[in-house]
XYZ file of C-alpha atoms in Angstrom:
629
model
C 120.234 151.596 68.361
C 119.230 149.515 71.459
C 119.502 145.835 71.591
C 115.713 145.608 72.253
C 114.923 147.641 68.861
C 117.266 145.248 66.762
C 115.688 142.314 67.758
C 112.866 141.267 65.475
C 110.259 140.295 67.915
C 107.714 139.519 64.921
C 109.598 136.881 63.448
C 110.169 135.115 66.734
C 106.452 134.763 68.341
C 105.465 133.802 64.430
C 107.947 130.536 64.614
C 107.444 127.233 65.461
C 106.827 126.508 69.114
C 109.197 124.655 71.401
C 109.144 121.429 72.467
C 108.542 121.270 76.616
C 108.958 118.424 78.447
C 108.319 117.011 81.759
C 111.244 116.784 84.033
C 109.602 114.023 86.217
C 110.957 112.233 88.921
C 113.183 108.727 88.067
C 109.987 107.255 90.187
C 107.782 109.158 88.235
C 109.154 108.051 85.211
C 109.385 104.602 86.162
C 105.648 104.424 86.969
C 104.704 106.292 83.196
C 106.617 103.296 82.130
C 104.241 100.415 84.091
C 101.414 102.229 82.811
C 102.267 102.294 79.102
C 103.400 98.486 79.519
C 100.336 97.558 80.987
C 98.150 99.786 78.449
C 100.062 98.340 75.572
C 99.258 94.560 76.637
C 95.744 95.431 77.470
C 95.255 97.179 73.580
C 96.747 93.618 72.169
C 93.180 92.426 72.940
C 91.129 94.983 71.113
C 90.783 95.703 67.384
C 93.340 97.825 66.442
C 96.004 96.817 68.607
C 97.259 100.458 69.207
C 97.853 102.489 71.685
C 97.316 105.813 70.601
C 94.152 104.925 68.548
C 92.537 104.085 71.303
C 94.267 107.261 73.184
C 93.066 109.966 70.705
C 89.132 108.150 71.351
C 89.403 107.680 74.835
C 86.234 106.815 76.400
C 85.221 106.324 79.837
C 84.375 102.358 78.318
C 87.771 101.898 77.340
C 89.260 103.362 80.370
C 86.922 100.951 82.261
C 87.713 97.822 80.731
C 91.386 98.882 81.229
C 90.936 99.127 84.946
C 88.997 96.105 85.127
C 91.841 93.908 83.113
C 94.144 95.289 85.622
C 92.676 94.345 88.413
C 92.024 91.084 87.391
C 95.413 90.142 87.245
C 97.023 92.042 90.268
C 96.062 92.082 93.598
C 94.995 95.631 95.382
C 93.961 95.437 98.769
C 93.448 99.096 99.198
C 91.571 101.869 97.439
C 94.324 104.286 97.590
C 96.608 102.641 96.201
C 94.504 101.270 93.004
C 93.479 105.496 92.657
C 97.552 106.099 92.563
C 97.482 103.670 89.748
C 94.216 105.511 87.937
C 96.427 109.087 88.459
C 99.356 107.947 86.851
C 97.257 106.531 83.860
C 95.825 110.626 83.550
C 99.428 111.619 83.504
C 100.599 109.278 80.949
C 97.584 110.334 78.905
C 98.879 113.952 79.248
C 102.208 113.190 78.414
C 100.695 111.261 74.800
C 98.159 113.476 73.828
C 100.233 116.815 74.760
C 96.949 118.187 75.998
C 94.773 118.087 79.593
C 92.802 114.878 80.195
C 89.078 115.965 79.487
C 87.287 117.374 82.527
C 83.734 115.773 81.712
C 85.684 112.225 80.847
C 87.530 113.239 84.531
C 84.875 113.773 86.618
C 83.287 110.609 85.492
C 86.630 108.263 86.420
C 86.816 109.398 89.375
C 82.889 108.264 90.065
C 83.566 105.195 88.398
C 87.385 104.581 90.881
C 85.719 105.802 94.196
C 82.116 103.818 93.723
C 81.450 101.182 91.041
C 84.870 99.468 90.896
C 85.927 99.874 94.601
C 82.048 98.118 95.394
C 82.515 95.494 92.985
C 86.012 94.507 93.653
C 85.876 95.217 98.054
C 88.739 97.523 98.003
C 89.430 98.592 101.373
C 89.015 101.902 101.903
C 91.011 102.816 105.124
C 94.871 103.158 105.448
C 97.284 100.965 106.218
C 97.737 100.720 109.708
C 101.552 99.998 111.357
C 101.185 98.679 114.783
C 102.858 101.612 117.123
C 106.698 100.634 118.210
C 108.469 101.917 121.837
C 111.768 101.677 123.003
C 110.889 97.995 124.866
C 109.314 97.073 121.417
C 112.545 97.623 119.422
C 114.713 96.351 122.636
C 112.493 93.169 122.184
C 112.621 92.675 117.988
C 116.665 93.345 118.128
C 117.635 90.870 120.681
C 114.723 88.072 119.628
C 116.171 88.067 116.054
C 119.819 88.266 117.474
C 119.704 85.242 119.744
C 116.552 83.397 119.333
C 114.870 83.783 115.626
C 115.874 80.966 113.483
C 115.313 82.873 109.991
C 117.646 81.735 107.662
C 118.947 85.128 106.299
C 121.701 84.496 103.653
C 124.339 86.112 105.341
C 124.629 87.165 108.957
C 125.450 90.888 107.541
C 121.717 90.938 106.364
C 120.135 90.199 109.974
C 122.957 93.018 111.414
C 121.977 95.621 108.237
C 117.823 94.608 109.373
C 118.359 95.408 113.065
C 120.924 98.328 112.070
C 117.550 99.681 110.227
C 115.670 99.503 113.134
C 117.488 101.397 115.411
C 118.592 104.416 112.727
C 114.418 104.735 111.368
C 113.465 105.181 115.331
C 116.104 107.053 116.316
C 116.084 109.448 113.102
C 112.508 108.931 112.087
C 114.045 108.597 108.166
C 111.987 106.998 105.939
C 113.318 103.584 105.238
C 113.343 104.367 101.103
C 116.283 106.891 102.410
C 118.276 104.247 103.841
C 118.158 101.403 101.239
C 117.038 101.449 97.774
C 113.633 102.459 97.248
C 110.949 100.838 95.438
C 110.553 104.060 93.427
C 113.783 104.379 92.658
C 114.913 100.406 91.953
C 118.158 100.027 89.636
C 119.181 103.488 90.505
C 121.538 101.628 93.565
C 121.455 105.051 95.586
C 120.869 104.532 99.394
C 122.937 105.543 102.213
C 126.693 105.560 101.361
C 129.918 105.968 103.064
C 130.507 109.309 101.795
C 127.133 110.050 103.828
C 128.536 108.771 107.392
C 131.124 110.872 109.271
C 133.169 109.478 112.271
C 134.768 111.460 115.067
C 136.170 110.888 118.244
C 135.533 113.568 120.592
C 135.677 114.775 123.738
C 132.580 113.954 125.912
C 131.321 117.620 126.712
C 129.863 116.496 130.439
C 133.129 114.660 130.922
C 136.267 115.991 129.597
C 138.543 112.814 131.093
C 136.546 110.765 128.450
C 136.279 110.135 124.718
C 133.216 109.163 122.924
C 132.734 107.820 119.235
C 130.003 110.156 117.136
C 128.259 109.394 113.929
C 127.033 112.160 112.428
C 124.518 111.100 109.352
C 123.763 112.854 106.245
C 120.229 111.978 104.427
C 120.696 113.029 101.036
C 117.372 111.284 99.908
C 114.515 112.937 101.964
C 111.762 112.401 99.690
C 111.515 115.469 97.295
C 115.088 115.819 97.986
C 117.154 113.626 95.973
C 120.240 114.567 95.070
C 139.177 109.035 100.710
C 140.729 108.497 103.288
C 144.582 107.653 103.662
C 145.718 106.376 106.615
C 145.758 102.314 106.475
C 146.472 101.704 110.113
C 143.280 101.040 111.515
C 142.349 96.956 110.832
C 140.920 95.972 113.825
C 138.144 97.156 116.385
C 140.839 98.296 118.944
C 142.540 100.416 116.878
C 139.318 102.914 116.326
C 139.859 103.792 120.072
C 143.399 103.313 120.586
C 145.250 105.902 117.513
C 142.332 108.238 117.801
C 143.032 110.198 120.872
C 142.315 113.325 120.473
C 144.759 116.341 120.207
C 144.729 118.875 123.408
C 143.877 121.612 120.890
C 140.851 120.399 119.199
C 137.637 118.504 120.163
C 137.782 115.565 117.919
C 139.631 113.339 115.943
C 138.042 112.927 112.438
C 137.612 108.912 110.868
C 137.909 109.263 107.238
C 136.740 106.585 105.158
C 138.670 105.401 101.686
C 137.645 107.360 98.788
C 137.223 103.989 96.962
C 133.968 102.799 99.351
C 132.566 106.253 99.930
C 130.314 105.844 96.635
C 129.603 101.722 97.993
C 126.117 101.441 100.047
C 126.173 100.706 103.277
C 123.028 98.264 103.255
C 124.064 95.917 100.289
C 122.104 92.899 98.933
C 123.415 89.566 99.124
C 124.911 87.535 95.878
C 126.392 84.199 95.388
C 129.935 83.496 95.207
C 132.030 81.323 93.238
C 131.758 78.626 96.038
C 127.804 78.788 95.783
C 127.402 80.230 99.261
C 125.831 83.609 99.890
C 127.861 86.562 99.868
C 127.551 89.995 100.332
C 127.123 91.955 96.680
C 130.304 94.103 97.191
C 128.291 97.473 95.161
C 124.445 97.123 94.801
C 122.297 98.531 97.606
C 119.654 96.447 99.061
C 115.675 96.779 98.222
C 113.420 97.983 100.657
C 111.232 95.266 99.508
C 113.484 92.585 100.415
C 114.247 94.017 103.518
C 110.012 94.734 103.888
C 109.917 90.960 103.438
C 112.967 90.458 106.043
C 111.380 92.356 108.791
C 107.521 91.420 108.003
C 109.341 87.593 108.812
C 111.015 88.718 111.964
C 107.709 90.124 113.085
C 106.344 87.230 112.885
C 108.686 85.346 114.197
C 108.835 87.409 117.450
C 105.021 87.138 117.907
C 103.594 90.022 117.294
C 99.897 90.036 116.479
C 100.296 92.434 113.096
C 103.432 92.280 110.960
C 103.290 96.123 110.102
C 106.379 97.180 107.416
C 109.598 98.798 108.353
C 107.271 102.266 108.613
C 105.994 101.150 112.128
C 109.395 102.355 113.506
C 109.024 105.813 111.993
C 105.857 106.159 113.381
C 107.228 104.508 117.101
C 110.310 107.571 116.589
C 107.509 109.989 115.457
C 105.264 109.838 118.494
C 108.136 111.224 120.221
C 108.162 114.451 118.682
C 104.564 115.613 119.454
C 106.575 118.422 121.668
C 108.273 119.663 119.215
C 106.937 122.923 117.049
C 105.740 122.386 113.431
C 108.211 123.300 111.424
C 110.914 121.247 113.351
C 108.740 118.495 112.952
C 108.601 118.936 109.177
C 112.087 119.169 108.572
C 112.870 116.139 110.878
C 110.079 114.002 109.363
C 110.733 115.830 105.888
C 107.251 117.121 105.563
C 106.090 119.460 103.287
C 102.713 120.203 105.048
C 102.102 120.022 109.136
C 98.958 118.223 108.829
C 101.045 114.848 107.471
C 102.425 114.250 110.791
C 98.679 113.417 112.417
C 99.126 110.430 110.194
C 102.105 109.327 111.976
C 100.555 109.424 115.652
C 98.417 108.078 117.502
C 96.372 109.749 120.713
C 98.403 108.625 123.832
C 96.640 111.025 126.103
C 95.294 110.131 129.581
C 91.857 112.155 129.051
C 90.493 110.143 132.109
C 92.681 110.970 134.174
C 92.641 114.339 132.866
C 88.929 115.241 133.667
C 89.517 113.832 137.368
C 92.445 116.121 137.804
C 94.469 113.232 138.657
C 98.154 112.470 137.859
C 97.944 110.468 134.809
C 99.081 106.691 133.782
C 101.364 107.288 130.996
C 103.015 103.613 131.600
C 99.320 101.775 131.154
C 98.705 104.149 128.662
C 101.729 103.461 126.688
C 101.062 99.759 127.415
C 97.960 99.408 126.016
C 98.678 101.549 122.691
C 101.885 99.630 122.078
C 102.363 96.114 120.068
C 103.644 94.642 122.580
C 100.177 94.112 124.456
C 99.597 91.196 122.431
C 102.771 90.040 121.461
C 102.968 86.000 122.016
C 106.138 84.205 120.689
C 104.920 80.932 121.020
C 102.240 81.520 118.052
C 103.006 78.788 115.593
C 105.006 80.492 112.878
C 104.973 77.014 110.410
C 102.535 74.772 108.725
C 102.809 71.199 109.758
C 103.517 68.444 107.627
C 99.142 67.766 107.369
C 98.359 70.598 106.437
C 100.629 71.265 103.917
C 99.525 67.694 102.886
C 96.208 69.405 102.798
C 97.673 72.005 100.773
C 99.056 69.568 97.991
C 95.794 67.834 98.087
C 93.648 71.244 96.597
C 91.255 70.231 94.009
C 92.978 73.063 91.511
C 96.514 72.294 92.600
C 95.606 68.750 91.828
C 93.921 69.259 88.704
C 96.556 71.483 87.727
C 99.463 68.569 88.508
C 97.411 66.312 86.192
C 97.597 68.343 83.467
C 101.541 69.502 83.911
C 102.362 65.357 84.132
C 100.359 64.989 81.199
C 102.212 67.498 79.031
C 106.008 66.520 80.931
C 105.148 62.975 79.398
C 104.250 63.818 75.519
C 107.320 66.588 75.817
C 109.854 63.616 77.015
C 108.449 60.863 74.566
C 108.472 63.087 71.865
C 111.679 65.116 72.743
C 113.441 62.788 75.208
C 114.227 65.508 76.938
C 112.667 68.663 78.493
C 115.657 70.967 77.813
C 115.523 69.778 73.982
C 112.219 70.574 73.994
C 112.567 74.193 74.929
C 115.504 74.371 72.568
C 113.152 73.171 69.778
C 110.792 76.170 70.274
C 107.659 73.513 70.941
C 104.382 76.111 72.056
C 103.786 72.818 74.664
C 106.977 73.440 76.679
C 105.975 77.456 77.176
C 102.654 75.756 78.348
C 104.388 73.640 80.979
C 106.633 76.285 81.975
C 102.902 78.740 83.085
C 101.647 75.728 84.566
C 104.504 75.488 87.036
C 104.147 79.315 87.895
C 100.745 78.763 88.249
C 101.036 75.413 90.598
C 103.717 77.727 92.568
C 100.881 80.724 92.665
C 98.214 79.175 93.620
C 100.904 76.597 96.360
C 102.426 79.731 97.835
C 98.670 81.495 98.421
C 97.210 78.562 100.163
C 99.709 78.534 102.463
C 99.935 82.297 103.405
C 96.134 82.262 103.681
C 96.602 79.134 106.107
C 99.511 80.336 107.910
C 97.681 83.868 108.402
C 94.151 82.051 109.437
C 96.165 79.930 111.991
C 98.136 83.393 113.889
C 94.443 84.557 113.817
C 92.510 81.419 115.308
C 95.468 81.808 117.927
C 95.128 85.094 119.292
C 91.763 84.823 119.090
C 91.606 81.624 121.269
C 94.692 82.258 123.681
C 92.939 84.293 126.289
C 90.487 81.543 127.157
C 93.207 78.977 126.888
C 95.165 80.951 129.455
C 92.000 81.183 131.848
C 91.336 77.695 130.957
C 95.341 75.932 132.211
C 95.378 78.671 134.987
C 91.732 77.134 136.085
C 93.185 73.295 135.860
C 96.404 74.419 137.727
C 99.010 74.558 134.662
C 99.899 77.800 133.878
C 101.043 78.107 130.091
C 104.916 78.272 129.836
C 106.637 78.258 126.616
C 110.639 78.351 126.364
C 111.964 78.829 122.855
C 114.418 76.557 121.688
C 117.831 77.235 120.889
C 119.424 74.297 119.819
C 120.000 76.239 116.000
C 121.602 79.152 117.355
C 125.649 79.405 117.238
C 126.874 80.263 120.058
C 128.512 83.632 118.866
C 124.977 85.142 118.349
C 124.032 84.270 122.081
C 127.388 85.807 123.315
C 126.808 88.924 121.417
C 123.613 89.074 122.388
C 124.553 88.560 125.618
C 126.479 91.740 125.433
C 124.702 94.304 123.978
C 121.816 93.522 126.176
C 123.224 93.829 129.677
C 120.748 95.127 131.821
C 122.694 97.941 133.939
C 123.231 101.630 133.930
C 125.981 102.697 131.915
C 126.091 105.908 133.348
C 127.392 104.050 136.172
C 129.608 101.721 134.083
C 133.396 102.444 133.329
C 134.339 104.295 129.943
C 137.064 101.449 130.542
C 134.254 98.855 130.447
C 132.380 99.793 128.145
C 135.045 100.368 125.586
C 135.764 97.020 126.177
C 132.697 95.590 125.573
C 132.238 97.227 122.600
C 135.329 96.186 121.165
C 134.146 92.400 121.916
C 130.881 93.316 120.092
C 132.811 94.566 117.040
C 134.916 91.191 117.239
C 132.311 89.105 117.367
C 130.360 90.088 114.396
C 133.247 90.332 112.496
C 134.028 86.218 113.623
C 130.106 85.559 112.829
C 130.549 86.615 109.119
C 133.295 83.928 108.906
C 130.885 80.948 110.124
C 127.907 81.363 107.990
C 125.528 78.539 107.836
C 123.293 77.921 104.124
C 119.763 77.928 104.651
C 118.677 74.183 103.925
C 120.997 73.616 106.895
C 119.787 76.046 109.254
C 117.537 73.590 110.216
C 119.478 70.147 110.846
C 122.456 71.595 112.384
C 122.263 71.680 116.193
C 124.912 73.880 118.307
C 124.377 72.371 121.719
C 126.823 69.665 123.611
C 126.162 67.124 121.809
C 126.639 68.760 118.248
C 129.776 66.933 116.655
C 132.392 68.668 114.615
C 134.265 66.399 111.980
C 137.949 66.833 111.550
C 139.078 68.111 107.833
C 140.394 64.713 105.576
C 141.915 64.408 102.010
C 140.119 61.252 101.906
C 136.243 60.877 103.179
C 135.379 57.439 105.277
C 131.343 57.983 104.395
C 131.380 59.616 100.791
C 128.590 61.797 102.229
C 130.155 65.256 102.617
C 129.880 68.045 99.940
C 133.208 68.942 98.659
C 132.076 72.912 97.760
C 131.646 73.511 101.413
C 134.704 71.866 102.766
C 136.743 74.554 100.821
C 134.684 77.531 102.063
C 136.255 78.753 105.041
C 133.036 81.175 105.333
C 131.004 78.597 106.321
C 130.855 77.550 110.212
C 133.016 73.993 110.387
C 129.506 71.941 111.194
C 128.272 72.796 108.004
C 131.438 72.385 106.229
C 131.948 69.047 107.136
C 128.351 68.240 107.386
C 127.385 64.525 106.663
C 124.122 64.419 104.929
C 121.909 61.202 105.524
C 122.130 59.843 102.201
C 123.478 60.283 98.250
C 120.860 61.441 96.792
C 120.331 64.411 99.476
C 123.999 65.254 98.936
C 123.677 65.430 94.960
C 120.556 67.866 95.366
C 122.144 70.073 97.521
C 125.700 69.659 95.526
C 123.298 70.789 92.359
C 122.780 73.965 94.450
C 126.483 75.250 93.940
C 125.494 75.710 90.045
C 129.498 74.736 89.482
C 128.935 74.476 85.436
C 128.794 78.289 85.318
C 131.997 78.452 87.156
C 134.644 76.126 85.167
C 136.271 78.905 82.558
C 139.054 78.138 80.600
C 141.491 77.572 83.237
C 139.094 75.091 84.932
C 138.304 75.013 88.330
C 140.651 73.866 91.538
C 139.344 71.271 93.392
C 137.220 72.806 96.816
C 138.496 69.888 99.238
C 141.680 71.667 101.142
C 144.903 71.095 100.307
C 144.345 69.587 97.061
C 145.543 71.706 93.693
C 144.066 69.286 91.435
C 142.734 71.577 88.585
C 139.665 70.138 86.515
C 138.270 71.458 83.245
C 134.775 70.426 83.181
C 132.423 68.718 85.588
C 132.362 65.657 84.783
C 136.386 65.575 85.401
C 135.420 67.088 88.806
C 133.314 64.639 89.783
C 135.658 61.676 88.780
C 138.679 63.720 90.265
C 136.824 64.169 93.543
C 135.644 60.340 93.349
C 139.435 58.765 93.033
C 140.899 61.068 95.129
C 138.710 62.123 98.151
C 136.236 59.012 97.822
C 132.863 60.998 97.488
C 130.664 59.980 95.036
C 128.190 62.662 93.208
C-alpha cells in the first residue's frame, strides 16, 4: 500500500487549525510595539480601560479620537508620515483581531487621514525636500567642519566618523541607516562592521611600478536585505605601506583585520569614561539620529540656507547615475521598483539651450540647482545674550517658573530636602519633576523657532544688504575666526585639501602625506577638549600652557582633568575664573559612581594616594595639592 493511501487525510483537515504568525521585520515589530503603547495609554482614558474591548467595537469614533490624542501630543509636520502611523495602527489591528480590518470602517479612515484631520491640524502635504549636494558641496562641508566649525562634538572620532559618512553615502549612494544604526532598527547595534571592510594592497593596473591601498565594502543592510587576523606587526600608519608589498606572483596583498573587532562597528557612539571625559563606546554603533542631529548642526554651521538630513548626499551621489540603465540603478540604490529613483533627482537639463541648438551650460546649470548658491557662513548661527533674555522672559515660561519655585519651597520646608522628598514618594515632587520638562520644552522651542526665524530674516535681507555696502563703497567681508581651533585640525586640514593634481604628484608624495594624515588624527584623539571649554580656550600666540605641579599656586584647576592625558594640556591645566565655576564643572565628572571598594587613586599625576569616598578625596586633594572643592 502507498504512503498516500495510509495516510488518513480525513482526520487531518477535521483538526484544529494552526497557529500562523507574522514574521515581520525587527522595525516592523518595533513600530506594532509604539502603536500598542500608545493605544494602551490612550484606552486609560475611556470607560473600560481595555484594549481589546474597544478593539473587537472598533468604530471610526474611536479610531478618531485616537488619532486626535496622538497628535496632540507629538509633533507631525508631514502628512505622510502621520498616514505611516494610521497603517501601522491597521496592522496591529490585524495582528489582535486575527482577521482583515473592515473595508467600509477602511475606506472611511482613509477619508478621515487624507481630509478632515490633515485640514484641521495643517499637515503638509509635500515631501521632504534635501537640498541637492556636488562634489564642491561636500569638498566645502568636510573641510569647514575640519578646520573652521567650532561644534563641540564629544570626541574628535565623532566629527572624523560624520565627515567619513559623507564621503562613503556620495560616493556609494548607501542609505545612511546601512552605515550606522538605524532608527528602525535601534538596540539591534548592527551597522557597518569590520568583518564588512576588506583591505588590499595592489598593484595599480595603469601603473604597474606603483601600489595603491583598496577598500572594498560590503553592505549587508540594503533595506529589505538584512542579514581574525594574526599578524601583530602593523602599529603604526607606515607600516600599512611599508610590510605590504606585494608578491611578484599575485596582485595584492590582503589586510586582515583581528577576529576580535570584526563583529565591533565601525561608527560607534560616544560614552563617558571613568575620568568623566567623553570616550568612544568601545561596542555600540552610533544612531543615525544622533548623527542626523550632528550633520543638521554642521549644516548650519557652514551656512547653508536648508539643513537637509544625511539623505541629501544620496541624492547629490544619485544624480550621478541618471546614465546608467534601470536595473543597475536599482541594485546600486537598492531599489525594488525603477520609478523610486525620480525621487532622488532633480531635472539638471539645459532645455534652453537645447531648443536653440546651442552647446549647453552645464556649470550654471549645476550652479544654480546646487546648495551652494545660497550658502553664506557668516549667518548668525547663536542667539545673543537679549534674546535669550527675551526667551526667559515668556509669559508661560514665567508663569511656569512661578509655579516650580512655589512647589521647590513647600517640598524643602516640609522635606528639607528635594532628594528626601522623592525618596518619600510625595505626588508634589513628580509634579516638580513635569514642570522642569515642561520649562525645558517649551525653553528649547522658543529658541529653535528664534534661531530658525533669524537664518530666515537673513537670507531674506542679505541681497539688498549686499547692493546696499557695495552702493556706499564697503563691500561685505566676513573672515571666520579661528582662535578655538587646535592647531592639529588646521594642519590636517591643510593636507587633505591641497589644491593640485595628484595625477601629477609623486606616489612617493603622496604616500607621505597620507601617512601624516593618519598621524595626525591619531595625535588629535589624544588632545580632546570637553565641550563647556570649547569655548574659553583660545589656540593662538598668546594662549598659555601651565606646567604640571603636585601642588597648585591658585586652587583653581580641576584635578579629574590633570590626570587625563586625553585631554589637550590647555584644558588639563585650565584655570577657571573662580570656585564656584570649578565645583560645577568638577560636579560634571559624576566621581561618586566611580569610588568601588578599592577606592579611587587620586587624578593629579604622580600622586598614588588612594581615597575611599569623596569626601576623603576632596580633603586628600585639599592638603596635598592645595585645591579646594
Amino acid at each position: 500500500m502507498s504512503r498516500q493511501q495510509a495516510f488518513d487525510w480525513n482526520s487531518f483537515v477535521n483538526e484544529q487549525d494552526p497557529e500562523v504568525t507574522g514574521d515581520f521585520a525587527t522595525a516592523t515589530k518595533e513600530r506594532l510595539h509604539l502603536v500598542h503603547e500608545n493605544f494602551s495609554s490612550f484606552v486609560q482614558l475611556l470607560n473600560p480601560p481595555d484594549c481589546h474591548h474597544w478593539l473587537r467595537n472598533i468604530t471610526l469614533r474611536v479610531i478618531e479620537g485616537f488619532l486626535r490624542w496622538y497628535l496632540t501630543i507629538h509633533l507631525f509636520k508631514y502628512q505622510s508620515g502621520f498616514k505611516t502611523f494610521v497603517r501601522f495602527f491597521r496592522m496591529y489591528y490585524r495582528e489582535e483581531m486575527k482577521c482583515e480590518f473592515p473595508i467600509k470602517l477602511g475606506q472611511q479612515l482613509t477619508q478621515l487621514v487624507s481630509v478632515t484631520l490633515t485640514d484641521e491640524y495643517e499637515l503638509d502635504k509635500g515631501a521632504k525636500t534635501q537640498p541637492t549636494m556636488n562634489i564642491d558641496d561636500v569638498l566645502f562641508t568636510t573641510y569647514h567642519l575640519l578646520a573652521e566649525s567650532r561644534i563641540a562634538f564629544p570626541t574628535f572620532r565623532t566629527l572624523f566618523q560624520l565627515n567619513t559618512l559623507r564621503k562613503m553615502m556620495t560616493s556609494t549612494s548607501a542609505r545612511p541607516g546601512t552605515l550606522v544604526e538605524s532608527s528602525g532598527y535601534l538596540r539591534v547595534n548592527d551597522a557597518l562592521k569590520w568583518k564588512d571592510i576588506e583591505l588590499y594592497m595592489v598593484k595599480h593596473p595603469d601603473d604597474q611600478g606603483s601600489e595603491v591601498l583598496l577598500m572594498r565594502v560590503t553592505h549587508r543592510l540594503n533595506k529589505g536585505l538584512r542579514n581574525r587576523g594574526v599578524a601583530p606587526y602593523i602599529t603604526c600608519p607606515q607600516d600599512i605601506w611599508r610590510l605590504t608589498t606585494v608578491p611578484e606572483h599575485r596582485h595584492s596583498t590582503p589586510i586582515h583585520f583581528k577576529r576580535s573587532i570584526q563583529d565591533v562597528p565601525i561608527f560607534r557612539r560616544s560614552t563617558r569614561g571613568r575620568n568623566g571625559v567623553s570616550t568612544t563606546d568601545p561596542t555600540l554603533a552610533i544612531s543615525y539620529s544622533q548623527m542626523r542631529e550632528y550633520e543638521k548642526e554642521a549644516s548650519l554651521a557652514a551656512g547653508f540656507k536648508e539643513r537637509g538630513s544625511l539623505y541629501k548626499y544620496r541624492k547629490g551621489a544619485a544624480a550621478n547615475l541618471r546614465h546608467l540603465d534601470e536595473h543597475s540603478r536599482n541594485i546600486i540604490m537598492g531599489h525594488r521598483k525603477g520609478g523610486t529613483f525620480a525621487n532622488y533627482v532633480s531635472v539638471r537639463d539645459d532645455t534652453q539651450s537645447v531648443f536653440m541648438e546651442t552647446p549647453t551650460r552645464d556649470s550654471l546649470l549645476k550652479l544654480a540647482s546646487n546648495a551652494s548658491l545660497t550658502r553664506d557662513v557668516s549667518v548668525p548661527h547663536h542667539l545673543s545674550p537679549a534674546q535669550k533674555a527675551t526667551i526667559e522672559n515668556d509669559p508661560e515660561i514665567s508663569e511656569l517658573k512661578k509655579h516650580c519655585d512655589s512647589i521647590r519651597r513647600d517640598l524643602i520646608s516640609e522635606h528639607h530636602k528635594l532628594k528626601t522628598a522623592k525618596e518619600a514618594g510625595d505626588k508634589r515632587h513628580r509634579e516638580f519633576e513635569k514642570l522642569q520638562a515642561k520649562i525645558r520644552t517649551k525653553r528649547k522651542r522658543l529658541h529653535d523657532s528664534t534661531r530658525t526665524k533669524l537664518r530666515q530674516e537673513f537670507f531674506q535681507g542679505v541681497g539688498n544688504q549686499i547692493i546696499e555696502q557695495n552702493y556706499h563703497g564697503s563691500p561685505v567681508t566676513f573672515t571666520p575666526s579661528a582662535d578655538h581651533i587646535q592647531p592639529q585640525r588646521k594642519a590636517l586640514a591643510e593636507l587633505e585639501f591641497k589644491n593640485r593634481d595628484a595625477d601629477r604628484v609623486k606616489d612617493e608624495e603622496l604616500i607621505a602625506d597620507r601617512i601624516k594624515s593618519l598621524e595626525l588624527r591619531l595625535e588629535l584623539h589624544k588632545v580632546q577638549i570637553p565641550k563647556p571649554l570649547s569655548r574659553l580656550i583660545k589656540f593662538d600666540k598668546s594662549g598659555k600652557v601651565f606646567p604640571l605641579f603636585k601642588e597648585s599656586d591658585s586652587g583653581l584647576e580641576c584635578p579629574v582633568c590633570l590626570g587625563c592625558s586625553e585631554l589637550d594640556p590647555r584644558v588639563r591645566t585650565y584655570r577657571y575664573a573662580r570656585k564656584d565655576i570649578l565645583q560645577n564643572h568638577f560636579k560634571t565628572h559624576k566621581l561618586p559612581a566611580f569610588f568601588g571598594r578599592q577606592g579611587r587613586e587620586c587624578d593629579v599625576p604622580d600622586c598614588s594616594r588612594i581615597s575611599m569616598s569623596l569626601p576623603a578625596y576632596k580633603c586628600h586633594i585639599a592638603s596635598y595639592h592645595k585645591i579646594y572643592l
